[in-house]
Short mmCIF file of C-alpha atoms in Angstrom, two decimals:
data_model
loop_
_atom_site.label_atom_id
_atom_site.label_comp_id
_atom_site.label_asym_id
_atom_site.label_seq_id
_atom_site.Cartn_x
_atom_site.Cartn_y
_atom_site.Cartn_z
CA UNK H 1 83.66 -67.81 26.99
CA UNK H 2 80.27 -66.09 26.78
CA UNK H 3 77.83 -66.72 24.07
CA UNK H 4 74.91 -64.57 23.17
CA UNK H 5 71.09 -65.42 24.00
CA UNK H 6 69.12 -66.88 21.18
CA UNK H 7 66.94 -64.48 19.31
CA UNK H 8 63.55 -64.31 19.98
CA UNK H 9 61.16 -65.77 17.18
CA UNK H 10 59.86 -63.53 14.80
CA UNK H 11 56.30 -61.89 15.82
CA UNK H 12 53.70 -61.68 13.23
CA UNK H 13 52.90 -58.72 11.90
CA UNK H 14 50.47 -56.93 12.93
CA UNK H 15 47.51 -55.65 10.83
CA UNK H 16 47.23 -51.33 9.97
CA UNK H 17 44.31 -50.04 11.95
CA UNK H 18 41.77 -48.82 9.66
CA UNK H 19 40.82 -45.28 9.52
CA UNK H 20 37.64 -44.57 9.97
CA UNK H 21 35.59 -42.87 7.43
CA UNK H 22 32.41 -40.28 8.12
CA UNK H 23 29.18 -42.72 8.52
CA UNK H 24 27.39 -40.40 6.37
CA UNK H 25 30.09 -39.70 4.25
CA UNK H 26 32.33 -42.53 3.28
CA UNK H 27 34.93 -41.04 1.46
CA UNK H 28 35.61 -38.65 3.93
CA UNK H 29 38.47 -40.10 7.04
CA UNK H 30 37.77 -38.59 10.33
CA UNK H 31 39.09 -39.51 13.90
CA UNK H 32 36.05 -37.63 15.36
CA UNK H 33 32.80 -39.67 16.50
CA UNK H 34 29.64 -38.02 17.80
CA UNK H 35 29.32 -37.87 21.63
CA UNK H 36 26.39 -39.52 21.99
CA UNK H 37 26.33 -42.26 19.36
CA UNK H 38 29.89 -42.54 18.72
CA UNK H 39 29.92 -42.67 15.42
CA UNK H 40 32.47 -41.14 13.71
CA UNK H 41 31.77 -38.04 11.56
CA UNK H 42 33.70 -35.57 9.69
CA UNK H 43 33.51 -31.30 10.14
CA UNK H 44 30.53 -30.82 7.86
CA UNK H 45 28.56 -33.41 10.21
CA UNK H 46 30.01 -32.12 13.46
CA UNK H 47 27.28 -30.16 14.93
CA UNK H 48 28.38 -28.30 18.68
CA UNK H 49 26.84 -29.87 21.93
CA UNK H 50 27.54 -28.84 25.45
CA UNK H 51 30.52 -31.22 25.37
CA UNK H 52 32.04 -32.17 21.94
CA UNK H 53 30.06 -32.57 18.84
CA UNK H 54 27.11 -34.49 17.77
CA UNK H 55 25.81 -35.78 15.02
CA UNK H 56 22.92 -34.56 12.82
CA UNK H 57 20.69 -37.59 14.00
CA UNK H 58 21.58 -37.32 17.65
CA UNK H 59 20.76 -33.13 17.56
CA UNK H 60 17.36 -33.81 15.47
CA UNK H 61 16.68 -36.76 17.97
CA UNK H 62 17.47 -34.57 21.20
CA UNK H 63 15.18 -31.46 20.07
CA UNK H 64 11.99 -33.62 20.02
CA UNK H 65 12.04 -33.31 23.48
CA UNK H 66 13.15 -29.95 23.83
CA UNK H 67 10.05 -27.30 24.73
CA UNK H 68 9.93 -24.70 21.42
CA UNK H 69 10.06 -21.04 22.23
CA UNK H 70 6.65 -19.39 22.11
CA UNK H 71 5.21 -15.80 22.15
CA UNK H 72 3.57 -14.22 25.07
CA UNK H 73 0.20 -15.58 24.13
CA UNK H 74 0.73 -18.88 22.10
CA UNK H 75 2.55 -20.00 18.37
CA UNK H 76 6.40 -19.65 18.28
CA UNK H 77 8.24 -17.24 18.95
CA UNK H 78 8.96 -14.39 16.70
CA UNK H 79 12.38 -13.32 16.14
CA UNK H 80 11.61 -11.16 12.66
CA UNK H 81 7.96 -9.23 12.79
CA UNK H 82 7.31 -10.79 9.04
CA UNK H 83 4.23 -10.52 9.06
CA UNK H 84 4.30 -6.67 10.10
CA UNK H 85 7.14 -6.33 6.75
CA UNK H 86 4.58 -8.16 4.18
CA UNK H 87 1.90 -6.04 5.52
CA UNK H 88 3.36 -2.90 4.65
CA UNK H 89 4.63 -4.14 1.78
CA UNK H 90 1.38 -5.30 0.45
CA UNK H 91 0.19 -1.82 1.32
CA UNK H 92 2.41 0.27 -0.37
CA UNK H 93 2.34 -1.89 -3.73
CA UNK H 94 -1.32 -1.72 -3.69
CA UNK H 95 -0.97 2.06 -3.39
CA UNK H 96 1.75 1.94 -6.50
CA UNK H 97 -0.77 -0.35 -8.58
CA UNK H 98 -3.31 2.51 -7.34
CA UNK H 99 -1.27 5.47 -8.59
CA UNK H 100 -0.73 3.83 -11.94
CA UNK H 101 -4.55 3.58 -12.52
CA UNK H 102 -6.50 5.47 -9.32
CA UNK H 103 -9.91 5.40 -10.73
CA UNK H 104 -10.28 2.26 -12.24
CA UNK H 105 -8.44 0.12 -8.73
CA UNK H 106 -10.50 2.54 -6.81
CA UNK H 107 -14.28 2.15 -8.70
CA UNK H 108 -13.33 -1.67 -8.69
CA UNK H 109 -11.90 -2.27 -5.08
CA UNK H 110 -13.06 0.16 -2.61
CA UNK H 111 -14.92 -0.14 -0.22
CA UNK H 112 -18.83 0.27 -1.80
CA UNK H 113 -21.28 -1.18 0.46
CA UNK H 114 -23.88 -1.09 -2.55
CA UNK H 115 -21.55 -3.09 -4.50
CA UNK H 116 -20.88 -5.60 -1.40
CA UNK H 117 -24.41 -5.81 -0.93
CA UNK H 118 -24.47 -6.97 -4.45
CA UNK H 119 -22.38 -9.58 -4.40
CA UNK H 120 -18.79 -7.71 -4.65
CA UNK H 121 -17.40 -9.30 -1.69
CA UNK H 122 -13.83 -8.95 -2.50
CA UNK H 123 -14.49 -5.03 -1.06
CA UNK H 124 -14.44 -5.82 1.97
CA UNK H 125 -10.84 -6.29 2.36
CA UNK H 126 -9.13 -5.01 -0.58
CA UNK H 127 -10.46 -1.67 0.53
CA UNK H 128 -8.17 -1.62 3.53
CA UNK H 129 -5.55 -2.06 1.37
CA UNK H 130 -6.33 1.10 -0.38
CA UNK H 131 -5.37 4.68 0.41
CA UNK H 132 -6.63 8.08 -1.00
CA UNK H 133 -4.92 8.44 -4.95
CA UNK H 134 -2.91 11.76 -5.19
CA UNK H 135 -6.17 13.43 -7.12
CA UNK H 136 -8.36 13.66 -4.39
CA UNK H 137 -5.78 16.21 -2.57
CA UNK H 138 -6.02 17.37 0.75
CA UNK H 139 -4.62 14.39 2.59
CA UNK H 140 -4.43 12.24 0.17
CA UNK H 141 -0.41 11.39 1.00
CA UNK H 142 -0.71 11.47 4.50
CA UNK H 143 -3.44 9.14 4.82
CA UNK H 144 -1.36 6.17 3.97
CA UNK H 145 2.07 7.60 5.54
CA UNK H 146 0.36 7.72 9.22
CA UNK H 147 -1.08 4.64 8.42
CA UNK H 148 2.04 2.50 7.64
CA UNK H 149 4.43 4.69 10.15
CA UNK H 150 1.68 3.34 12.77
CA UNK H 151 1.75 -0.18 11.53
CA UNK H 152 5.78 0.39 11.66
CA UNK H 153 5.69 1.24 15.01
CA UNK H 154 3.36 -0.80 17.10
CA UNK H 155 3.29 -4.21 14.50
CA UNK H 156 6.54 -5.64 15.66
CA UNK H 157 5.33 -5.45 19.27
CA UNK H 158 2.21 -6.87 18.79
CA UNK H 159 3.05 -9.39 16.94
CA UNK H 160 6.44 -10.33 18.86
CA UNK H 161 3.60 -11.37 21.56
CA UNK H 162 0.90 -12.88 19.70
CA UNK H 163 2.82 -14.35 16.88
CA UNK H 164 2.89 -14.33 13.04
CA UNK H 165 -0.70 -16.04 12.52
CA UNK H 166 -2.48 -14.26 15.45
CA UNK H 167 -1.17 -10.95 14.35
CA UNK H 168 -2.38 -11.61 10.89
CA UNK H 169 -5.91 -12.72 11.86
CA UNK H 170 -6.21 -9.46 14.34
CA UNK H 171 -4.92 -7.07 11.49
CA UNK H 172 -7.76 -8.98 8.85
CA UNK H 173 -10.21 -9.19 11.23
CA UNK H 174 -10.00 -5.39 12.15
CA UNK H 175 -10.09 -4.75 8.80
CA UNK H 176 -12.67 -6.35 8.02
CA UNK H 177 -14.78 -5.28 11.15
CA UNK H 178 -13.69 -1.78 10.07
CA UNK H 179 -15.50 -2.33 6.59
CA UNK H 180 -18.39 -3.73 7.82
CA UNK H 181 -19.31 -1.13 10.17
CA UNK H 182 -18.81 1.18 6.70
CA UNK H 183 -21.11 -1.21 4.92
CA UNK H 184 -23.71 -0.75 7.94
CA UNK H 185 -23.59 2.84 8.46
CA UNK H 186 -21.57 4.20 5.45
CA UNK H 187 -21.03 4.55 1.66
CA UNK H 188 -17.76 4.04 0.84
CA UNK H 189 -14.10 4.02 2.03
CA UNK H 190 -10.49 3.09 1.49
CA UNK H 191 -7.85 2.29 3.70
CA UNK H 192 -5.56 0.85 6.68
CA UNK H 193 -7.15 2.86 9.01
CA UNK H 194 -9.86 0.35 10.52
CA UNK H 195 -6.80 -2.52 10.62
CA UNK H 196 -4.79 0.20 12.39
CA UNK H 197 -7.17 1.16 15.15
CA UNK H 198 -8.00 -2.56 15.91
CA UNK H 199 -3.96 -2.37 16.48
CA UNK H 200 -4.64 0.67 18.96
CA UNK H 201 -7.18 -1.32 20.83
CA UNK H 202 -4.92 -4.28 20.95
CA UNK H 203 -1.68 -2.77 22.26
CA UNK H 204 -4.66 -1.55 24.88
CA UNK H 205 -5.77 -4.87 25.84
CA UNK H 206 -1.83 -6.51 25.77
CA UNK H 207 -0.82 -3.98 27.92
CA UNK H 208 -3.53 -3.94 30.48
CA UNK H 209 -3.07 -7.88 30.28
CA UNK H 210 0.83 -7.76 30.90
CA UNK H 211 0.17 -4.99 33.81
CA UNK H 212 2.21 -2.23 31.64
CA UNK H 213 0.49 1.25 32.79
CA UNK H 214 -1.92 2.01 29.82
CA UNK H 215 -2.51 5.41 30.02
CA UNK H 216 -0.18 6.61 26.88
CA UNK H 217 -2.34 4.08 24.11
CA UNK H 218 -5.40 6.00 26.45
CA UNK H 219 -4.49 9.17 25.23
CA UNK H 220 -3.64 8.21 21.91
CA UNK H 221 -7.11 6.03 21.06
CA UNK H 222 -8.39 9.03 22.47
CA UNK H 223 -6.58 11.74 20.15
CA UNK H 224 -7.11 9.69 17.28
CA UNK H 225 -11.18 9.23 17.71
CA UNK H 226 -11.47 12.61 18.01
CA UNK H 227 -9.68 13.51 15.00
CA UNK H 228 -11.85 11.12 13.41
CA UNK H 229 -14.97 13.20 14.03
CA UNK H 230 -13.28 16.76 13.73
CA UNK H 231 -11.62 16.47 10.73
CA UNK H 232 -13.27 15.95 7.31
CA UNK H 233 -13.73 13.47 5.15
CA UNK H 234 -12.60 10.92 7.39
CA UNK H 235 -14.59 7.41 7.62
CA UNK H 236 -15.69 7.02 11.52
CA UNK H 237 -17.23 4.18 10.97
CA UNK H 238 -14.58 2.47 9.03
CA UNK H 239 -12.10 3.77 12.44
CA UNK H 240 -14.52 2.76 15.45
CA UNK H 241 -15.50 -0.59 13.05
CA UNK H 242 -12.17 -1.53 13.28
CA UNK H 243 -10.88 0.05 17.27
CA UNK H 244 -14.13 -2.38 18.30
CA UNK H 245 -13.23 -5.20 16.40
CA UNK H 246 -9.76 -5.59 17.01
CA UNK H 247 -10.30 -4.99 20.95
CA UNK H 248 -12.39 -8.24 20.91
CA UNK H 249 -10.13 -10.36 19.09
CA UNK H 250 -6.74 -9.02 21.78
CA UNK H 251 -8.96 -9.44 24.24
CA UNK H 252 -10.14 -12.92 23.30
CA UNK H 253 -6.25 -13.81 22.65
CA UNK H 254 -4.91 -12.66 25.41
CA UNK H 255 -7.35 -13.80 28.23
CA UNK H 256 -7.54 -17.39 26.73
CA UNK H 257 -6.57 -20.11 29.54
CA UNK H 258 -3.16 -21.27 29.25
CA UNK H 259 -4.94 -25.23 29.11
CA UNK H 260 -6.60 -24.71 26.43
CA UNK H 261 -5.07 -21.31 24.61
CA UNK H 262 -5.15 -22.50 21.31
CA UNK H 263 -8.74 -24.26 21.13
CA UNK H 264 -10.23 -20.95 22.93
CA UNK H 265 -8.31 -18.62 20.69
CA UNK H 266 -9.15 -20.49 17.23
CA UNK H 267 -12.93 -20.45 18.29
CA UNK H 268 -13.17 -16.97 19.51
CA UNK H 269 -11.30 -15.98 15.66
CA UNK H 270 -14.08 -17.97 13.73
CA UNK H 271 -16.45 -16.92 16.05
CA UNK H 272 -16.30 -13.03 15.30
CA UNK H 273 -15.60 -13.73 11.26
CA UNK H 274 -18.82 -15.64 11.76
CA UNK H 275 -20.59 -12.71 13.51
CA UNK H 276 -18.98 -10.11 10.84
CA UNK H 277 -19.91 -12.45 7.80
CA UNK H 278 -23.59 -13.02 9.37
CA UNK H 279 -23.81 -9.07 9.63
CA UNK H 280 -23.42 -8.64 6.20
CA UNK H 281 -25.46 -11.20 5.34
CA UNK H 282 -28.76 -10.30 7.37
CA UNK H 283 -28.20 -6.84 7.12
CA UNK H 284 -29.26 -4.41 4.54
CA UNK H 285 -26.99 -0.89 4.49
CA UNK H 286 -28.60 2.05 5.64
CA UNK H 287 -27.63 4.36 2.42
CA UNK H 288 -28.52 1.16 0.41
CA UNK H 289 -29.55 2.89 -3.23
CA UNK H 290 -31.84 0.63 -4.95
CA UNK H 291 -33.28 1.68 -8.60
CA UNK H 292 -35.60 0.05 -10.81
#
């Protein structure tokens, strides 16, 4: 006679495992936890490491010590020339403002070295973003289409090296240098031009400084300052003002130590908007008209 074996005693049961639920979302379940934390987080937390997926915290955390990109010659690196955009931006809406009203933006914002000499300080840079208005003919159009095809073509290079803030403070300062040397030797003036041929003299100086053969901006600094003097009506001062001022400021960009690029670079900027404001300060024009 066989009998059967006694039935085991009844195990207790055993409690559900609980799903987890996103740490920074508690509503949401996940089964995925971060890689280096291992805390669990759901698809709109999951951000993609080199093996699995991190949270926000852990990527934020990690990036501290991660060296930013930079540009050739210091600040970050420039994936859109923005600066270069609002530039010719600014310039052509100045020259729509202009059209809509050319003598009274021109007799109020051009360049005037009596009226800077006066007090009218705003001339000094609004005046490079003037062009000539459609009434005073000749070249009136062209002036500001070579100007903004040049900023279009050498901006984004220049400032893919130096960065958005030192391409800004190259284009002002060369502006301004440009309108001082018109407040010096000139009368008046409007536009780009002294901004764009401190842009010639840069791409110079960044090319001789990254060993690219130079020749070609050569030829064209030098086809460009002799148009300056052949043609007519064309403000030399305003051109050379700016090609001067604008090789000072690549040059003191470019050659700064490495150690100590952004100290020497900051000082060198102040240091020729010091000079430039001093120069109109000391300096009385030389076609100054006084009456009385």
């Amino acid at each position: 006679m066989t009998s059967l074996p006694p039935s085991p005693p009844p195990q207790p049961e055993q409690p559900a495992e609980a799903v987890p639920t996103c740490y920074r979302h508690p509503g949401r379940e996940t089964w995925v936890r971060c890689q280096r934390c291992e805390r669990p987080i759901c698809p709109d937390c999951m951000r993609d490491a080199a093996v699995g997926f991190q949270c926000p915290e852990c990527v934020a955390e990690g990036n501290k010590g991660a060296r930013q990109a930079q540009a050739t010659f210091g600040g970050q690196a420039v994936a859109t020339p923005i600066v270069t955009w609002v530039l010719l931006a600014v310039n052509v809406l100045a020259y729509g403002v202009e059209l809509l009203a050319p003598e009274y933006v021109v007799s109020r914002f051009a360049m005037w070295a009596d009226g800077v000499y006066f007090g009218q300080w705003w001339r000094l840079i609004t005046g490079a973003f003037l062009h000539l208005p459609l009434t005073a003919g000749g070249f009136a159009l062209t002036h500001i289409l070579f100007n903004m095809w040049a900023l279009y073509a050498i901006g984004p290079a220049l400032e893919s090296r130096l960065g958005h803030l030192r391409f800004l403070a190259l284009y002002l300062l060369s502006a301004l240098g440009g309108s001082v040397a018109v407040y010096i030797f000139g009368a008046t003036a409007v536009g780009a031009s002294g901004a764009i041929y401190g842009l010639f003299g840069a791409l110079f100086v960044v090319s001789r400084r990254l060993g690219y053969d130079a020749r070609g901006v050569l030829w064209l600094i030098g086809i460009n300052v002799v148009l300056t003097f052949v043609v007519s009506g064309i403000s030399w001062e305003g051109h050379l003002g700016g090609l001067v001022t604008g090789t000072a400021v690549a040059a003191a960009f470019a050659y700064a130590p490495a150690k100590q690029r952004n100290v020497t670079q900051l000082v060198a900027g102040v240091a020729i908007l010091a000079v430039l404001v001093l120069i109109v300060l000391l300096v009385q024009p030389m076609g100054l008209q006084l009456t009385g």
